[in-house]
Short mmCIF file of C-alpha atoms in Angstrom, two decimals:
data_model
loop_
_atom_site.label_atom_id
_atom_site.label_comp_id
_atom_site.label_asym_id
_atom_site.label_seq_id
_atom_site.Cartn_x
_atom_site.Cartn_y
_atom_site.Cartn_z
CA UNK A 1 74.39 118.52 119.49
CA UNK A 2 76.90 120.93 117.21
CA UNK A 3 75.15 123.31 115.61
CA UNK A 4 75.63 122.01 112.09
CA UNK A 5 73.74 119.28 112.53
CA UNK A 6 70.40 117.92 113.44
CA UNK A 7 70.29 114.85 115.54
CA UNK A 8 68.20 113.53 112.49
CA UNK A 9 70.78 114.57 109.71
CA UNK A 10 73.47 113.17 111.92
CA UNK A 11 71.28 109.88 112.49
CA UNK A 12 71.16 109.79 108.80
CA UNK A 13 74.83 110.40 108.36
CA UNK A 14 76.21 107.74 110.89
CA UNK A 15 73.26 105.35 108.66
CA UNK A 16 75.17 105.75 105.71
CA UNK A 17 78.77 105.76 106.88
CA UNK A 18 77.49 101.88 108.47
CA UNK A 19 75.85 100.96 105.27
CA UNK A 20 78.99 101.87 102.84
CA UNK A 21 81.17 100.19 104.89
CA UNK A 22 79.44 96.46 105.27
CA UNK A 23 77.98 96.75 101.44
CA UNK A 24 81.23 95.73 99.92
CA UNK A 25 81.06 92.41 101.78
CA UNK A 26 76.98 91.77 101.43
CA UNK A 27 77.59 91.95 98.13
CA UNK A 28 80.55 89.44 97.83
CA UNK A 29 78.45 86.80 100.14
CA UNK A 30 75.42 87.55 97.52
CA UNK A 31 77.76 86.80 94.83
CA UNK A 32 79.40 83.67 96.84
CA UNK A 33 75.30 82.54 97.17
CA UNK A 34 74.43 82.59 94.02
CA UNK A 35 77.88 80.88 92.16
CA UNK A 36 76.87 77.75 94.84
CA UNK A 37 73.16 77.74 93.86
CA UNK A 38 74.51 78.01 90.37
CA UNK A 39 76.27 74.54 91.24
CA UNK A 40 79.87 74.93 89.28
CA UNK A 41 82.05 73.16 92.15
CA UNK A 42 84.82 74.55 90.02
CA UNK A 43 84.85 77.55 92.12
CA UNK A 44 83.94 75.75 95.78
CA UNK A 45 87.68 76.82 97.06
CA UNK A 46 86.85 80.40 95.93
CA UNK A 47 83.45 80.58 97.27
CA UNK A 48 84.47 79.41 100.60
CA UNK A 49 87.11 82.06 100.85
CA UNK A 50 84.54 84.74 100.23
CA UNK A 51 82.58 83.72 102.64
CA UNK A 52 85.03 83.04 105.03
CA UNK A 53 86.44 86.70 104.71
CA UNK A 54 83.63 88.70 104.09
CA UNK A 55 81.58 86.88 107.20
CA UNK A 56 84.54 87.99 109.34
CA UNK A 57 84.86 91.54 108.42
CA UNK A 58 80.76 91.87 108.32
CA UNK A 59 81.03 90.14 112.25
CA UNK A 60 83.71 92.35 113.23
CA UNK A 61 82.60 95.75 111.83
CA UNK A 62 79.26 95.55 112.81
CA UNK A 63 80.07 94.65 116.76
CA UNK A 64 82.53 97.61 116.52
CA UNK A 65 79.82 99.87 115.19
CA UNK A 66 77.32 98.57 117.95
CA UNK A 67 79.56 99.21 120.91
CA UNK A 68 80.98 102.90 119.28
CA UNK A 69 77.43 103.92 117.76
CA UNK A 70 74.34 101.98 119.44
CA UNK A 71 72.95 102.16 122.86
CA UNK A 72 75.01 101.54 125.58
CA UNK A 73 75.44 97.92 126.79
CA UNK A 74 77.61 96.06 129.55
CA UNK A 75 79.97 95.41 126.98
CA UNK A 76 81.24 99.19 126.81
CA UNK A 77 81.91 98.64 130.73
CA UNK A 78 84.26 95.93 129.75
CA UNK A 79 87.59 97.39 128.42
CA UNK A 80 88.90 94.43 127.23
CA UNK A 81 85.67 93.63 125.23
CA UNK A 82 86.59 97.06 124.11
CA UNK A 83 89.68 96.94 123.19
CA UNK A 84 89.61 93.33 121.35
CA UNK A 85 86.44 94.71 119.29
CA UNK A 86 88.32 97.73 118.09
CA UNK A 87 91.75 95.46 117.45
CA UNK A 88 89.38 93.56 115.20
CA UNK A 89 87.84 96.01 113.20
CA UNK A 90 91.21 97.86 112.24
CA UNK A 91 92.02 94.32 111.24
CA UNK A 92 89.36 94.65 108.56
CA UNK A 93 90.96 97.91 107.62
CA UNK A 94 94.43 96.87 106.82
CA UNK A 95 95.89 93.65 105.11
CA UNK A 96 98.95 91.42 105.18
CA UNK A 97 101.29 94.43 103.77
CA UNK A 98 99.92 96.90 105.29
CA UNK A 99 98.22 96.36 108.86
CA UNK A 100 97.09 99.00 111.30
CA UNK A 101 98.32 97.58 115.24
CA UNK A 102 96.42 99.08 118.35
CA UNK A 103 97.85 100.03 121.55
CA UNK A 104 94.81 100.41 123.54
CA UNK A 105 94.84 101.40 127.02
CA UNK A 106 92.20 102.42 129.51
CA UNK A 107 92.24 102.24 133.23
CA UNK A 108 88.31 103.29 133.69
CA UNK A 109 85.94 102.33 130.52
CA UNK A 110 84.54 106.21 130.92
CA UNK A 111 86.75 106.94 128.21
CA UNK A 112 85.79 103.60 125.69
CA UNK A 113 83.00 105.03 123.42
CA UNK A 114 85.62 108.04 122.98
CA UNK A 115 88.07 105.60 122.19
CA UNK A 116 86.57 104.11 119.69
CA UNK A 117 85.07 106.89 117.66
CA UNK A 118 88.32 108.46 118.08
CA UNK A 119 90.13 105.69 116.64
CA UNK A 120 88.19 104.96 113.87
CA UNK A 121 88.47 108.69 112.86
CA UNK A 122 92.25 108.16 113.18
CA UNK A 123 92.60 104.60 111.29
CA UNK A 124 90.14 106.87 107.98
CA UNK A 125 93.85 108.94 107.78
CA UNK A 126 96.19 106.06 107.27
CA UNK A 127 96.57 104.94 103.55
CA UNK A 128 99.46 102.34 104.06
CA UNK A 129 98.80 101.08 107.40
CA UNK A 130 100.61 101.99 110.57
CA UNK A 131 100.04 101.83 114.37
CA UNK A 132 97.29 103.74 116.69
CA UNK A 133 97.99 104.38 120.49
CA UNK A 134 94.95 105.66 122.37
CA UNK A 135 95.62 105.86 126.40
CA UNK A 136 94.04 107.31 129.45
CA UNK A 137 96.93 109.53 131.05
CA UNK A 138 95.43 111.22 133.98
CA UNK A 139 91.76 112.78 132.95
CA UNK A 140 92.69 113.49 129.29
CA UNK A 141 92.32 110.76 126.20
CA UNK A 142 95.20 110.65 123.89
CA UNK A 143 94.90 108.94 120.21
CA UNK A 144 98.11 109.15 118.68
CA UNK A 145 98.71 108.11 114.85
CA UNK A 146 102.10 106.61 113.88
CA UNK A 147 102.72 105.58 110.23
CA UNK A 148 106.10 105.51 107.65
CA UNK A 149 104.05 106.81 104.88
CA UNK A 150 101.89 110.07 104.32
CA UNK A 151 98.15 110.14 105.60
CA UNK A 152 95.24 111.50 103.61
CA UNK A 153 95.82 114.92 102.83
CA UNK A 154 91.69 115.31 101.84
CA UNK A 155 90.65 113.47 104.85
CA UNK A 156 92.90 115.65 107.29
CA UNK A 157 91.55 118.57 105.57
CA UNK A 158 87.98 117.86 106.16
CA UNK A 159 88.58 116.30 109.51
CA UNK A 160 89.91 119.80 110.80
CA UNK A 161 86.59 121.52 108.65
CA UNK A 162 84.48 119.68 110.83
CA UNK A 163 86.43 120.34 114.04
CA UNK A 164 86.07 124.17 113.32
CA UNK A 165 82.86 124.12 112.76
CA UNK A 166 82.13 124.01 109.00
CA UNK A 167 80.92 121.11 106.59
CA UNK A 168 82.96 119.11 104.11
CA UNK A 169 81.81 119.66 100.78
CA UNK A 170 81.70 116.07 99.52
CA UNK A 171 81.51 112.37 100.89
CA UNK A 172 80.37 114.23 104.07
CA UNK A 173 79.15 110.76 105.73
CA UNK A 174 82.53 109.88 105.95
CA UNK A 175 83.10 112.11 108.52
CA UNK A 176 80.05 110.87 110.33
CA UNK A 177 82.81 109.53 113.53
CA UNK A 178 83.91 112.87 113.86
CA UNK A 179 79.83 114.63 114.17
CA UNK A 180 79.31 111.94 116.81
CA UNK A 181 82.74 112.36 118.63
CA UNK A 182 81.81 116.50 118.67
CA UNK A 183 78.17 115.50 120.24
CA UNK A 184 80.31 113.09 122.99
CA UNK A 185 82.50 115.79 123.48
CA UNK A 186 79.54 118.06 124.36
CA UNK A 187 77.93 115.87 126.25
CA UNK A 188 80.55 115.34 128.49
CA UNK A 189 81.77 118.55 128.52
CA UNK A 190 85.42 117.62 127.60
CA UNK A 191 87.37 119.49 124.42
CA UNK A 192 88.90 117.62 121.51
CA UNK A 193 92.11 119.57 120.20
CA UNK A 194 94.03 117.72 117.05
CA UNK A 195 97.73 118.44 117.01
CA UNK A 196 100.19 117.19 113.97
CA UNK A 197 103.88 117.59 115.48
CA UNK A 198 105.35 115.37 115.68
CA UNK A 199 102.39 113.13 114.87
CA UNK A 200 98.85 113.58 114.43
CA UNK A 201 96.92 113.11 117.18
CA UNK A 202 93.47 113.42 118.86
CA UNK A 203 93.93 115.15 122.72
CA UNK A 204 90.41 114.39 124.77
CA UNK A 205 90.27 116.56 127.74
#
């Protein structure tokens, strides 16, 4: 467990990261709900795109966030399962003008919980979309970010905080992937070095 951090306050942190990002689309399916019991057909086509969309993002977040967060199932064994439940949550991140692409690969599903956390960390930088390549090269993990436009410049900064140790000073659940990916790091007793030349990128070894 890093030092900063209790397993309870990072419980509580990886809680609220979860809950932020599925409220946006509870809310729209409440407010799909309640225009239908309401009865106005005048907005059927609308309602049924709501619920179309957010039911999709809610489905795929929250089976990336089981495989990358909960207890470990038969599915993290399965790098395919893997890699098609991280493709589709980074599809929930992005949108038709700017999409974020994966180029996932794994030749032992040791590294897949890594992976993901590691990725998601990655796909918080991109503001504009772009592509992430995470691959298993001998016994090291490399997530590599590739975009045409700038990344966050707050997010990198707090990112490289928590990596040396310290806390962010706001909006510090958003950084909850990062906690977790330190305690994974421990537990395995592997090192996580972030490098930005000539593109940022997360080295696992």
């Amino acid at each position: 467990m890093s030092a900063l951090l209790t397993e309870t306050e990072l419980s509580e942190l990886i809680c609220t990261r979860i809950s932020h990002d599925v409220i946006g689309n509870i809310g729209a399916v409440s407010n799909a709900v309640e225009l239908l019991e309401e009865g106005d057909m005048d907005f059927l086509d609308d309602i049924r795109s709501i619920l179309k969309v957010s039911s999709t993002v809610l489905s795929s977040r929250l089976k990336f966030f089981r495989l990358a967060f909960g207890l470990s199932n038969a599915n993290l064994e399965n790098i395919e399962v893997i890699k098609t439940t991280t493709e589709n949550y980074l599809k929930t991140l992005g949108n038709q003008n700017y999409p974020i692409s994966l180029a996932l690969e794994l030749h032992t599903p040791n590294w897949g919980r890594v992976a993901m956390i590691a990725i998601m960390i990655a796909a918080d930088t991109l503001i504009k979309g772009g592509k992430i390549e995470a691959r298993e090269v001998g016994n090291k993990l490399a997530v590599v970010v590739h975009t045409q436009a700038s990344l966050s410049a707050e997010k990198l900064k707090n990112i490289k905080l928590v990596l040396a140790g310290e806390k962010p000073e706001n909006n510090i659940a958003q950084y909850a992937p990062v906690f977790y990916l330190q305690q994974l790091m421990q537990q395995k007793q592997t090192h996580l070095t972030l490098v930005e030349d000539p593109a940022l990128g997360f080295i696992v070894e």
